[in-house]
Amino acid sequence: MLNSKIAVVGAGVSGLAAAVSLVERGFENITLFEARREAGGRTRSWLDPATGDVLDNGQHLLIGCYRATLAYLESIGSLKQLERRRLSLDFHESGASTSRLELQNQGKPAVNLLGAVWKSDLLSFKEKCAATWLGIAIHGSAVRNARSHSAIELFKKFRQPDRLIRRLWEPIVLATINAPIHEASAELFINVFREAFLSGPDASDLLIPSCGLSELLVQPAIDFIATRGVHIRRSTPVRSIEHSSGSFLLKFDGGEENFESVIYSNTAKEPLPERIRSSIPEFQFSPIVNAYFWLDRRVLSGPIHAMVGTTLQWVFPKASQYSAQRLALTVSAAGALSEKSNQEIEDVLWNDLKMAIPQMKNVRLLTSQIVREKRATPLFTYTVQRLRPSTKSSIPRFYFSGDFVQNGLPATIEGAIRNGYAASAALLNEISHSTSNE
Ligand SMILES: Cc1cc2nc3c(=O)[nH]c(=O)nc-3n(C[C@H](O)[C@H](O)[C@H](O)COP(=O)(O)OP(=O)(O)OC[C@H]3O[C@@H](n4cnc5c(N)ncnc54)[C@H](O)[C@@H]3O)c2cc1C
């Protein structure tokens, strides 16, 4: 039964998770196709020759509620690379003193978040009351009909003051959904809130990797599946998939091969069988701009710094081989910024840092790197959110995986890995079902 010949198309974390899970379920005849020379897709890292530091294609935040990710890392043997810390955020705003939001993770999850909000001086009394009201509504069922709203419509419906939106909700929406608040799906915000803050005492913990994304998520998975017989075909974009008589003919440069089952783990529509091509909507993609700044002295401590009222949104202090401190800087939903030159981006972000963080005053910027990801994530507005395809296609034994597949989560590592597992489970289920009926 588990000899079914399976093709996994796309070796991002979702395709890798599907392959890992298929191996764990006992499947023995798997080929993984990847268009590029390297696996990893939108999670990758490299050694920067100029500084000797390993750089990611952008800062990726992993948190305690990433259950599938944790299981995946355990399977491939890289769980030990994660350090778990309580969520602690420093907020910086020009002309204001730094505020800290710190979760203690004692008692019930909801109490943790609200406790942190009430202890912090980030918000006024009135804003804390409003935040609590929304938190209670999300905890209960008062947020019905969110499916047809944007995040800003949800905030307005629950009378959230502008300053509260700007200081707390907007940064969360940008960081997790990578969409402006007037476009982001409210349903996704609610689901993120429930998973990160209401699903367990450790759900909002930060999981901080001690290595680059490739070393954490990609290479160990490749090693895991390769040593268990998965045939990995790099630099092999699948050009077309034809379905007839219960099998799939995959065509690629220089060859073609038949498979009994397919897990399709990327958003390219062209290779899909005609009948299911329209399953994947015409996604727009939302860019993320990342920068690395190497400084002549150590200025910031703590894992994460949120910036309020600037183009720059998040700052992550890092150790460096090259200088006293490296800062990883992130701007999500960065449409306009991503069109600027590297020098212009550096100027904008450097000015923002200097303006909002007084300790930056006499610091020297030694060197920088800008990383633009123009197609960082699909833009999940509330309309698009409803159009995401499900794991199972209308063709038997053809499954979708990838962060774009419907699971109620934004396009994240966790969503991508959950969908890889879901595709593998659905395939096993279908095969078991069809053999028990024979
Ligand atoms: C800058 C940035 C920051 C991010 N920050 C976070 C974060 O903080 N937290 C978080 O959880 N997530 C974050 N994400 C999102 C996360 O990286 C993605 O959701 C996840 O990597 C998607 O994985 P995937 O496997 O679904 O897709 P992909 O990584 O896109 O993988 C698809 C793969 O399919 C391959 N492929 C395409 N067409 C073909 C073909 N015809 N044949 C063969 N192969 C093909 C591609 O080359 C690619 O390798 C971020 C993303 C970016 C870019």
GROMACS .gro file of C-alpha atoms and ligand atoms in nm:
model
  491
    1MET     CA    1   0.000   0.000   0.000
    2LEU     CA    2   0.271   0.246   0.097
    3ASN     CA    3   0.447   0.187  -0.233
    4SER     CA    4   0.227   0.450  -0.398
    5LYS     CA    5   0.455   0.656  -0.619
    6ILE     CA    6   0.430   1.014  -0.493
    7ALA     CA    7   0.560   1.343  -0.631
    8VAL     CA    8   0.597   1.642  -0.399
    9VAL     CA    9   0.634   1.959  -0.608
   10GLY     CA   10   0.817   2.239  -0.427
   11ALA     CA   11   1.076   2.212  -0.151
   12GLY     CA   12   0.985   2.508   0.067
   13VAL     CA   13   0.913   2.421   0.431
   14SER     CA   14   0.566   2.300   0.336
   15GLY     CA   15   0.686   2.052   0.072
   16LEU     CA   16   0.966   1.945   0.305
   17ALA     CA   17   0.718   1.890   0.589
   18ALA     CA   18   0.497   1.686   0.355
   19ALA     CA   19   0.795   1.471   0.252
   20VAL     CA   20   0.913   1.426   0.613
   21SER     CA   21   0.565   1.328   0.719
   22LEU     CA   22   0.519   1.085   0.427
   23VAL     CA   23   0.844   0.914   0.524
   24GLU     CA   24   0.730   0.895   0.886
   25ARG     CA   25   0.401   0.740   0.775
   26GLY     CA   26   0.592   0.467   0.593
   27PHE     CA   27   0.571   0.577   0.229
   28GLU     CA   28   0.870   0.452   0.038
   29ASN     CA   29   0.851   0.584  -0.315
   30ILE     CA   30   0.871   0.964  -0.301
   31THR     CA   31   1.029   1.217  -0.537
   32LEU     CA   32   1.067   1.580  -0.430
   33PHE     CA   33   1.094   1.833  -0.715
   34GLU     CA   34   1.244   2.177  -0.656
   35ALA     CA   35   1.275   2.441  -0.926
   36ARG     CA   36   1.574   2.613  -0.770
   37ARG     CA   37   1.922   2.486  -0.699
   38GLU     CA   38   1.859   2.516  -0.324
   39ALA     CA   39   1.564   2.398  -0.123
   40GLY     CA   40   1.396   2.621   0.136
   41GLY     CA   41   1.193   2.859  -0.080
   42ARG     CA   42   1.111   3.164   0.128
   43THR     CA   43   1.306   3.042   0.431
   44ARG     CA   44   1.675   3.041   0.358
   45SER     CA   45   2.004   3.170   0.492
   46TRP     CA   46   2.358   3.213   0.368
   47LEU     CA   47   2.700   3.303   0.497
   48ASP     CA   48   2.771   3.667   0.420
   49PRO     CA   49   3.135   3.673   0.305
   50ALA     CA   50   3.182   4.042   0.391
   51THR     CA   51   3.097   4.004   0.760
   52GLY     CA   52   3.121   3.632   0.835
   53ASP     CA   53   2.762   3.638   0.971
   54VAL     CA   54   2.490   3.396   0.864
   55LEU     CA   55   2.201   3.605   0.728
   56ASP     CA   56   1.840   3.498   0.678
   57ASN     CA   57   1.634   3.616   0.382
   58GLY     CA   58   1.443   3.808   0.647
   59GLN     CA   59   1.382   3.790   1.019
   60HIS     CA   60   1.133   3.508   1.087
   61LEU     CA   61   0.950   3.511   1.416
   62LEU     CA   62   0.862   3.171   1.563
   63ILE     CA   63   0.637   3.147   1.867
   64GLY     CA   64   0.526   2.887   2.119
   65CYS     CA   65   0.194   2.810   1.947
   66TYR     CA   66   0.386   2.682   1.641
   67ARG     CA   67   0.300   2.323   1.734
   68ALA     CA   68   0.347   2.170   1.389
   69THR     CA   69   0.678   2.351   1.349
   70LEU     CA   70   0.799   2.216   1.683
   71ALA     CA   71   0.698   1.861   1.584
   72TYR     CA   72   0.873   1.903   1.247
   73LEU     CA   73   1.192   2.030   1.412
   74GLU     CA   74   1.184   1.739   1.652
   75SER     CA   75   1.149   1.493   1.361
   76ILE     CA   76   1.441   1.638   1.168
   77GLY     CA   77   1.657   1.677   1.480
   78SER     CA   78   1.693   2.055   1.502
   79LEU     CA   79   1.466   2.135   1.795
   80LYS     CA   80   1.778   2.182   2.006
   81GLN     CA   81   1.859   2.493   1.800
   82LEU     CA   82   1.565   2.683   1.954
   83GLU     CA   83   1.579   2.880   2.275
   84ARG     CA   84   1.244   2.952   2.440
   85ARG     CA   85   1.190   3.291   2.608
   86ARG     CA   86   0.892   3.471   2.755
   87LEU     CA   87   0.750   3.732   2.516
   88SER     CA   88   0.893   4.070   2.596
   89LEU     CA   89   0.857   4.369   2.364
   90ASP     CA   90   1.013   4.713   2.396
   91PHE     CA   91   0.818   4.987   2.217
   92HIS     CA   92   1.007   5.295   2.093
   93GLU     CA   93   0.845   5.617   1.978
   94SER     CA   94   1.007   5.948   1.899
   95GLY     CA   95   0.970   6.185   2.192
   96ALA     CA   96   0.831   5.919   2.430
   97SER     CA   97   1.006   5.698   2.681
   98THR     CA   98   1.042   5.327   2.602
   99SER     CA   99   0.749   5.108   2.710
  100ARG     CA  100   0.774   4.737   2.777
  101LEU     CA  101   0.508   4.470   2.731
  102GLU     CA  102   0.610   4.155   2.912
  103LEU     CA  103   0.413   3.832   2.948
  104GLN     CA  104   0.466   3.642   3.271
  105ASN     CA  105   0.280   3.330   3.158
  106GLN     CA  106   0.132   3.252   3.492
  107GLY     CA  107  -0.226   3.134   3.519
  108LYS     CA  108  -0.473   3.141   3.233
  109PRO     CA  109  -0.347   3.253   2.891
  110ALA     CA  110  -0.604   3.532   2.855
  111VAL     CA  111  -0.508   3.668   3.196
  112ASN     CA  112  -0.142   3.670   3.089
  113LEU     CA  113  -0.199   3.899   2.795
  114LEU     CA  114  -0.439   4.131   2.970
  115GLY     CA  115  -0.213   4.130   3.275
  116ALA     CA  116   0.080   4.237   3.056
  117VAL     CA  117  -0.126   4.510   2.892
  118TRP     CA  118  -0.245   4.642   3.230
  119LYS     CA  119   0.106   4.639   3.379
  120SER     CA  120   0.265   4.816   3.085
  121ASP     CA  121   0.275   5.195   3.044
  122LEU     CA  122   0.230   5.153   2.668
  123LEU     CA  123  -0.139   5.244   2.682
  124SER     CA  124  -0.361   5.488   2.871
  125PHE     CA  125  -0.630   5.365   3.111
  126LYS     CA  126  -0.900   5.417   2.849
  127GLU     CA  127  -0.698   5.229   2.587
  128LYS     CA  128  -0.637   4.940   2.827
  129CYS     CA  129  -1.011   4.913   2.886
  130ALA     CA  130  -1.076   4.910   2.510
  131ALA     CA  131  -0.804   4.648   2.451
  132THR     CA  132  -0.954   4.434   2.726
  133TRP     CA  133  -1.298   4.463   2.569
  134LEU     CA  134  -1.168   4.341   2.233
  135GLY     CA  135  -0.966   4.065   2.402
  136ILE     CA  136  -1.278   3.942   2.584
  137ALA     CA  137  -1.482   3.959   2.262
  138ILE     CA  138  -1.223   3.746   2.081
  139HIS     CA  139  -1.208   3.506   2.374
  140GLY     CA  140  -1.584   3.462   2.355
  141SER     CA  141  -1.798   3.462   2.046
  142ALA     CA  142  -1.878   3.831   2.011
  143VAL     CA  143  -1.664   3.860   1.697
  144ARG     CA  144  -1.902   3.676   1.465
  145ASN     CA  145  -1.918   3.797   1.103
  146ALA     CA  146  -1.547   3.875   1.107
  147ARG     CA  147  -1.515   3.680   0.783
  148SER     CA  148  -1.644   3.974   0.586
  149HIS     CA  149  -1.437   4.242   0.759
  150SER     CA  150  -1.092   4.391   0.739
  151ALA     CA  151  -0.890   4.426   1.060
  152ILE     CA  152  -0.957   4.800   1.078
  153GLU     CA  153  -1.333   4.738   1.047
  154LEU     CA  154  -1.311   4.498   1.340
  155PHE     CA  155  -1.118   4.753   1.549
  156LYS     CA  156  -1.366   5.027   1.467
  157LYS     CA  157  -1.661   4.800   1.542
  158PHE     CA  158  -1.516   4.744   1.889
  159ARG     CA  159  -1.441   5.117   1.931
  160GLN     CA  160  -1.066   5.080   1.962
  161PRO     CA  161  -0.904   5.426   1.994
  162ASP     CA  162  -0.667   5.526   1.712
  163ARG     CA  163  -0.366   5.544   1.943
  164LEU     CA  164  -0.431   5.189   2.069
  165ILE     CA  165  -0.462   5.063   1.711
  166ARG     CA  166  -0.140   5.240   1.613
  167ARG     CA  167   0.058   5.126   1.918
  168LEU     CA  168  -0.062   4.769   1.964
  169TRP     CA  169  -0.298   4.618   1.707
  170GLU     CA  170  -0.140   4.750   1.389
  171PRO     CA  171   0.210   4.617   1.473
  172ILE     CA  172   0.057   4.274   1.546
  173VAL     CA  173  -0.137   4.274   1.216
  174LEU     CA  174   0.169   4.380   1.016
  175ALA     CA  175   0.399   4.128   1.181
  176THR     CA  176   0.168   3.832   1.148
  177ILE     CA  177  -0.045   3.894   0.837
  178ASN     CA  178   0.198   4.113   0.639
  179ALA     CA  179  -0.090   4.331   0.524
  180PRO     CA  180  -0.203   4.687   0.605
  181ILE     CA  181  -0.482   4.700   0.863
  182HIS     CA  182  -0.735   4.828   0.607
  183GLU     CA  183  -0.671   4.522   0.388
  184ALA     CA  184  -0.584   4.240   0.632
  185SER     CA  185  -0.855   3.984   0.701
  186ALA     CA  186  -1.010   4.033   1.046
  187GLU     CA  187  -1.070   3.659   1.066
  188LEU     CA  188  -0.695   3.597   1.044
  189PHE     CA  189  -0.625   3.855   1.314
  190ILE     CA  190  -0.876   3.684   1.544
  191ASN     CA  191  -0.727   3.340   1.476
  192VAL     CA  192  -0.372   3.467   1.536
  193PHE     CA  193  -0.485   3.630   1.859
  194ARG     CA  194  -0.654   3.311   1.977
  195GLU     CA  195  -0.358   3.090   1.888
  196ALA     CA  196  -0.085   3.319   2.021
  197PHE     CA  197  -0.250   3.456   2.332
  198LEU     CA  198  -0.536   3.226   2.427
  199SER     CA  199  -0.433   2.873   2.337
  200GLY     CA  200  -0.198   2.782   2.621
  201PRO     CA  201   0.036   2.928   2.881
  202ASP     CA  202   0.346   2.903   2.655
  203ALA     CA  203   0.174   2.990   2.326
  204SER     CA  204   0.322   3.338   2.300
  205ASP     CA  205   0.677   3.241   2.400
  206LEU     CA  206   0.945   3.347   2.158
  207LEU     CA  207   1.138   3.061   1.997
  208ILE     CA  208   1.476   3.202   1.910
  209PRO     CA  209   1.699   3.001   1.673
  210SER     CA  210   2.071   2.981   1.741
  211CYS     CA  211   2.140   2.929   1.368
  212GLY     CA  212   2.020   3.043   1.027
  213LEU     CA  213   1.689   2.937   0.874
  214SER     CA  214   1.852   2.687   0.635
  215GLU     CA  215   2.035   2.514   0.917
  216LEU     CA  216   1.719   2.510   1.129
  217LEU     CA  217   1.444   2.417   0.884
  218VAL     CA  218   1.589   2.306   0.553
  219GLN     CA  219   1.917   2.116   0.553
  220PRO     CA  220   1.825   1.880   0.841
  221ALA     CA  221   1.499   1.799   0.657
  222ILE     CA  222   1.688   1.730   0.335
  223ASP     CA  223   1.928   1.503   0.527
  224PHE     CA  224   1.636   1.329   0.700
  225ILE     CA  225   1.447   1.246   0.382
  226ALA     CA  226   1.754   1.176   0.165
  227THR     CA  227   1.882   0.913   0.408
  228ARG     CA  228   1.537   0.752   0.402
  229GLY     CA  229   1.530   0.710   0.027
  230VAL     CA  230   1.345   1.019  -0.097
  231HIS     CA  231   1.465   1.110  -0.444
  232ILE     CA  232   1.543   1.484  -0.441
  233ARG     CA  233   1.549   1.657  -0.778
  234ARG     CA  234   1.686   2.008  -0.741
  235SER     CA  235   1.697   2.260  -1.031
  236THR     CA  236   1.400   2.074  -1.179
  237PRO     CA  237   1.094   2.294  -1.226
  238VAL     CA  238   0.788   2.086  -1.305
  239ARG     CA  239   0.655   2.234  -1.629
  240SER     CA  240   0.326   2.050  -1.655
  241ILE     CA  241   0.115   1.785  -1.487
  242GLU     CA  242  -0.127   1.581  -1.700
  243HIS     CA  243  -0.391   1.367  -1.536
  244SER     CA  244  -0.535   1.063  -1.708
  245SER     CA  245  -0.650   0.714  -1.609
  246GLY     CA  246  -0.578   0.773  -1.244
  247SER     CA  247  -0.217   0.873  -1.287
  248PHE     CA  248  -0.019   1.194  -1.323
  249LEU     CA  249   0.240   1.257  -1.592
  250LEU     CA  250   0.491   1.518  -1.471
  251LYS     CA  251   0.694   1.688  -1.742
  252PHE     CA  252   1.019   1.868  -1.666
  253ASP     CA  253   1.318   1.983  -1.870
  254GLY     CA  254   1.476   1.678  -2.025
  255GLY     CA  255   1.220   1.422  -1.909
  256GLU     CA  256   0.882   1.308  -1.785
  257GLU     CA  257   0.764   1.057  -1.528
  258ASN     CA  258   0.437   0.904  -1.410
  259PHE     CA  259   0.318   0.923  -1.049
  260GLU     CA  260   0.013   0.785  -0.869
  261SER     CA  261  -0.020   1.077  -0.626
  262VAL     CA  262   0.089   1.442  -0.615
  263ILE     CA  263   0.134   1.693  -0.334
  264TYR     CA  264   0.158   2.030  -0.502
  265SER     CA  265   0.337   2.273  -0.275
  266ASN     CA  266   0.369   2.607  -0.451
  267THR     CA  267   0.145   2.874  -0.604
  268ALA     CA  268   0.244   2.844  -0.974
  269LYS     CA  269  -0.075   2.775  -1.174
  270GLU     CA  270   0.075   2.693  -1.514
  271PRO     CA  271   0.187   2.334  -1.442
  272LEU     CA  272  -0.150   2.233  -1.291
  273PRO     CA  273  -0.392   2.004  -1.473
  274GLU     CA  274  -0.642   2.224  -1.658
  275ARG     CA  275  -0.934   2.099  -1.447
  276ILE     CA  276  -0.797   2.238  -1.121
  277ARG     CA  277  -0.598   2.537  -1.245
  278SER     CA  278  -0.859   2.780  -1.117
  279SER     CA  279  -0.832   2.631  -0.764
  280ILE     CA  280  -0.544   2.868  -0.696
  281PRO     CA  281  -0.670   3.228  -0.707
  282GLU     CA  282  -0.469   3.508  -0.868
  283PHE     CA  283  -0.286   3.603  -0.550
  284GLN     CA  284  -0.130   3.942  -0.508
  285PHE     CA  285   0.186   3.924  -0.301
  286SER     CA  286   0.285   4.155  -0.021
  287PRO     CA  287   0.653   4.256   0.005
  288ILE     CA  288   0.874   4.261   0.315
  289VAL     CA  289   1.189   4.472   0.331
  290ASN     CA  290   1.462   4.356   0.566
  291ALA     CA  291   1.790   4.522   0.647
  292TYR     CA  292   2.093   4.426   0.849
  293PHE     CA  293   2.287   4.709   1.013
  294TRP     CA  294   2.628   4.643   1.172
  295LEU     CA  295   2.701   4.892   1.450
  296ASP     CA  296   3.026   5.000   1.616
  297ARG     CA  297   2.879   4.940   1.962
  298ARG     CA  298   2.614   4.738   2.138
  299VAL     CA  299   2.307   4.956   2.187
  300LEU     CA  300   2.004   4.733   2.229
  301SER     CA  301   1.933   4.429   2.441
  302GLY     CA  302   1.618   4.219   2.465
  303PRO     CA  303   1.489   4.006   2.181
  304ILE     CA  304   1.243   4.237   2.004
  305HIS     CA  305   1.189   4.610   1.971
  306ALA     CA  306   0.874   4.755   1.817
  307MET     CA  307   0.889   5.095   1.651
  308VAL     CA  308   0.585   5.321   1.667
  309GLY     CA  309   0.515   5.598   1.415
  310THR     CA  310   0.808   5.519   1.185
  311THR     CA  311   0.847   5.335   0.854
  312LEU     CA  312   1.068   5.090   1.042
  313GLN     CA  313   0.848   4.842   1.231
  314TRP     CA  314   1.063   4.587   1.414
  315VAL     CA  315   1.423   4.563   1.533
  316PHE     CA  316   1.592   4.240   1.642
  317PRO     CA  317   1.936   4.272   1.806
  318LYS     CA  318   2.178   4.000   1.695
  319ALA     CA  319   2.528   3.888   1.781
  320SER     CA  320   2.787   3.940   1.508
  321GLN     CA  321   3.129   3.813   1.404
  322TYR     CA  322   3.202   4.147   1.245
  323SER     CA  323   3.096   4.422   1.482
  324ALA     CA  324   2.977   4.490   1.836
  325GLN     CA  325   2.613   4.447   1.732
  326ARG     CA  326   2.405   4.363   1.429
  327LEU     CA  327   2.045   4.479   1.403
  328ALA     CA  328   1.795   4.291   1.189
  329LEU     CA  329   1.530   4.541   1.075
  330THR     CA  330   1.192   4.457   0.930
  331VAL     CA  331   0.923   4.644   0.741
  332SER     CA  332   0.616   4.437   0.647
  333ALA     CA  333   0.358   4.533   0.383
  334ALA     CA  334   0.644   4.739   0.245
  335GLY     CA  335   0.504   4.822  -0.101
  336ALA     CA  336   0.641   5.175  -0.139
  337LEU     CA  337   0.968   5.114   0.047
  338SER     CA  338   1.052   4.808  -0.160
  339GLU     CA  339   1.062   5.026  -0.474
  340LYS     CA  340   1.338   5.249  -0.333
  341SER     CA  341   1.711   5.208  -0.387
  342ASN     CA  342   1.925   5.036  -0.123
  343GLN     CA  343   2.075   5.369  -0.023
  344GLU     CA  344   1.732   5.528   0.016
  345ILE     CA  345   1.612   5.234   0.227
  346GLU     CA  346   1.922   5.253   0.445
  347ASP     CA  347   1.868   5.629   0.497
  348VAL     CA  348   1.500   5.588   0.591
  349LEU     CA  349   1.566   5.309   0.842
  350TRP     CA  350   1.876   5.471   0.992
  351ASN     CA  351   1.690   5.800   1.045
  352ASP     CA  352   1.400   5.612   1.205
  353LEU     CA  353   1.636   5.436   1.447
  354LYS     CA  354   1.808   5.761   1.542
  355MET     CA  355   1.482   5.947   1.583
  356ALA     CA  356   1.305   5.691   1.804
  357ILE     CA  357   1.592   5.545   2.010
  358PRO     CA  358   1.800   5.804   2.197
  359GLN     CA  359   2.086   5.555   2.262
  360MET     CA  360   2.148   5.548   1.887
  361LYS     CA  361   2.267   5.910   1.888
  362ASN     CA  362   2.645   5.865   1.852
  363VAL     CA  363   2.643   5.516   1.707
  364ARG     CA  364   2.824   5.456   1.379
  365LEU     CA  365   2.678   5.238   1.105
  366LEU     CA  366   2.971   5.029   0.979
  367THR     CA  367   2.800   4.852   0.696
  368SER     CA  368   2.455   4.733   0.590
  369GLN     CA  369   2.272   4.487   0.371
  370ILE     CA  370   1.921   4.524   0.231
  371VAL     CA  371   1.711   4.217   0.149
  372ARG     CA  372   1.389   4.275  -0.045
  373GLU     CA  373   1.134   3.995  -0.070
  374LYS     CA  374   0.881   4.132  -0.317
  375ARG     CA  375   0.667   3.816  -0.303
  376ALA     CA  376   0.708   3.753   0.069
  377THR     CA  377   0.353   3.630   0.135
  378PRO     CA  378   0.018   3.621  -0.045
  379LEU     CA  379  -0.192   3.922   0.051
  380PHE     CA  380  -0.479   3.778   0.254
  381THR     CA  381  -0.756   4.035   0.242
  382TYR     CA  382  -1.090   3.910   0.372
  383THR     CA  383  -1.200   3.840   0.015
  384VAL     CA  384  -0.889   3.641  -0.072
  385GLN     CA  385  -0.900   3.463   0.264
  386ARG     CA  386  -1.227   3.300   0.154
  387LEU     CA  387  -1.081   3.189  -0.180
  388ARG     CA  388  -0.785   2.991  -0.047
  389PRO     CA  389  -0.796   2.634  -0.178
  390SER     CA  390  -0.839   2.339   0.053
  391THR     CA  391  -0.586   2.058   0.091
  392LYS     CA  392  -0.791   1.815  -0.116
  393SER     CA  393  -0.838   1.904  -0.484
  394SER     CA  394  -1.121   1.777  -0.702
  395ILE     CA  395  -0.883   1.518  -0.854
  396PRO     CA  396  -0.833   1.205  -0.642
  397ARG     CA  397  -0.480   1.175  -0.501
  398PHE     CA  398  -0.389   1.533  -0.590
  399TYR     CA  399  -0.335   1.757  -0.286
  400PHE     CA  400  -0.230   2.113  -0.227
  401SER     CA  401   0.013   2.219   0.041
  402GLY     CA  402   0.193   2.549   0.099
  403ASP     CA  403   0.116   2.850   0.315
  404PHE     CA  404  -0.158   2.963   0.073
  405VAL     CA  405  -0.382   2.661   0.146
  406GLN     CA  406  -0.677   2.726   0.376
  407ASN     CA  407  -0.614   2.662   0.744
  408GLY     CA  408  -0.736   2.984   0.904
  409LEU     CA  409  -0.381   3.108   0.959
  410PRO     CA  410  -0.178   3.376   0.784
  411ALA     CA  411   0.102   3.275   0.547
  412THR     CA  412   0.360   3.161   0.799
  413ILE     CA  413   0.607   2.882   0.858
  414GLU     CA  414   0.357   2.723   1.094
  415GLY     CA  415   0.076   2.744   0.837
  416ALA     CA  416   0.302   2.602   0.566
  417ILE     CA  417   0.415   2.309   0.783
  418ARG     CA  418   0.061   2.234   0.905
  419ASN     CA  419  -0.052   2.222   0.543
  420GLY     CA  420   0.234   1.989   0.447
  421TYR     CA  421   0.129   1.753   0.727
  422ALA     CA  422  -0.237   1.785   0.633
  423ALA     CA  423  -0.165   1.688   0.271
  424SER     CA  424   0.033   1.384   0.379
  425ALA     CA  425  -0.241   1.276   0.625
  426ALA     CA  426  -0.513   1.323   0.361
  427LEU     CA  427  -0.319   1.116   0.111
  428LEU     CA  428  -0.269   0.833   0.359
  429ASN     CA  429  -0.637   0.848   0.443
  430GLU     CA  430  -0.742   0.831   0.078
  431ILE     CA  431  -0.508   0.546  -0.003
  432SER     CA  432  -0.614   0.349   0.308
  433HIS     CA  433  -0.977   0.406   0.220
  434SER     CA  434  -0.941   0.296  -0.141
  435THR     CA  435  -0.744  -0.020  -0.049
  436SER     CA  436  -0.995  -0.118   0.223
  437ASN     CA  437  -1.273  -0.085  -0.039
  438GLU     CA  438  -1.095  -0.309  -0.290
  439LIG     C1  439   1.099   3.817   0.447
  439LIG     C2  440   1.001   3.717   0.503
  439LIG     C3  441   0.970   3.721   0.637
  439LIG     C4  442   0.881   3.628   0.690
  439LIG     N1  443   0.857   3.630   0.824
  439LIG     C5  444   0.789   3.527   0.879
  439LIG     C6  445   0.780   3.517   1.020
  439LIG     O1  446   0.827   3.604   1.094
  439LIG     N2  447   0.717   3.408   1.073
  439LIG     C7  448   0.662   3.310   0.993
  439LIG     O2  449   0.613   3.211   1.047
  439LIG     N3  450   0.664   3.321   0.859
  439LIG     C8  451   0.728   3.426   0.800
  439LIG     N4  452   0.736   3.435   0.664
  439LIG     C9  453   0.654   3.345   0.579
  439LIG    C10  454   0.720   3.210   0.555
  439LIG     O3  455   0.852   3.225   0.512
  439LIG    C11  456   0.639   3.138   0.447
  439LIG     O4  457   0.504   3.131   0.485
  439LIG    C12  458   0.688   2.996   0.422
  439LIG     O5  459   0.826   2.994   0.403
  439LIG    C13  460   0.616   2.941   0.298
  439LIG     O6  461   0.664   2.811   0.269
  439LIG     P1  462   0.603   2.730   0.147
  439LIG     O7  463   0.673   2.600   0.143
  439LIG     O8  464   0.456   2.733   0.154
  439LIG     O9  465   0.638   2.816   0.015
  439LIG     P2  466   0.778   2.848  -0.051
  439LIG    O10  467   0.881   2.870   0.051
  439LIG    O11  468   0.753   2.959  -0.147
  439LIG    O12  469   0.815   2.715  -0.131
  439LIG    C14  470   0.766   2.683  -0.260
  439LIG    C15  471   0.881   2.612  -0.333
  439LIG    O13  472   0.830   2.562  -0.456
  439LIG    C16  473   0.929   2.581  -0.556
  439LIG     N5  474   0.862   2.577  -0.687
  439LIG    C17  475   0.784   2.672  -0.743
  439LIG     N6  476   0.738   2.631  -0.863
  439LIG    C18  477   0.788   2.506  -0.883
  439LIG    C19  478   0.776   2.411  -0.989
  439LIG     N7  479   0.703   2.435  -1.098
  439LIG     N8  480   0.842   2.294  -0.976
  439LIG    C20  481   0.919   2.267  -0.868
  439LIG     N9  482   0.932   2.356  -0.763
  439LIG    C21  483   0.867   2.471  -0.771
  439LIG    C22  484   0.990   2.716  -0.520
  439LIG    O14  485   1.117   2.732  -0.580
  439LIG    C23  486   0.995   2.706  -0.366
  439LIG    O15  487   1.117   2.651  -0.322
  439LIG    C24  488   0.820   3.530   0.606
  439LIG    C25  489   0.850   3.529   0.470
  439LIG    C26  490   0.939   3.620   0.419
  439LIG    C27  491   0.973   3.615   0.273
   0.00000   0.00000   0.00000
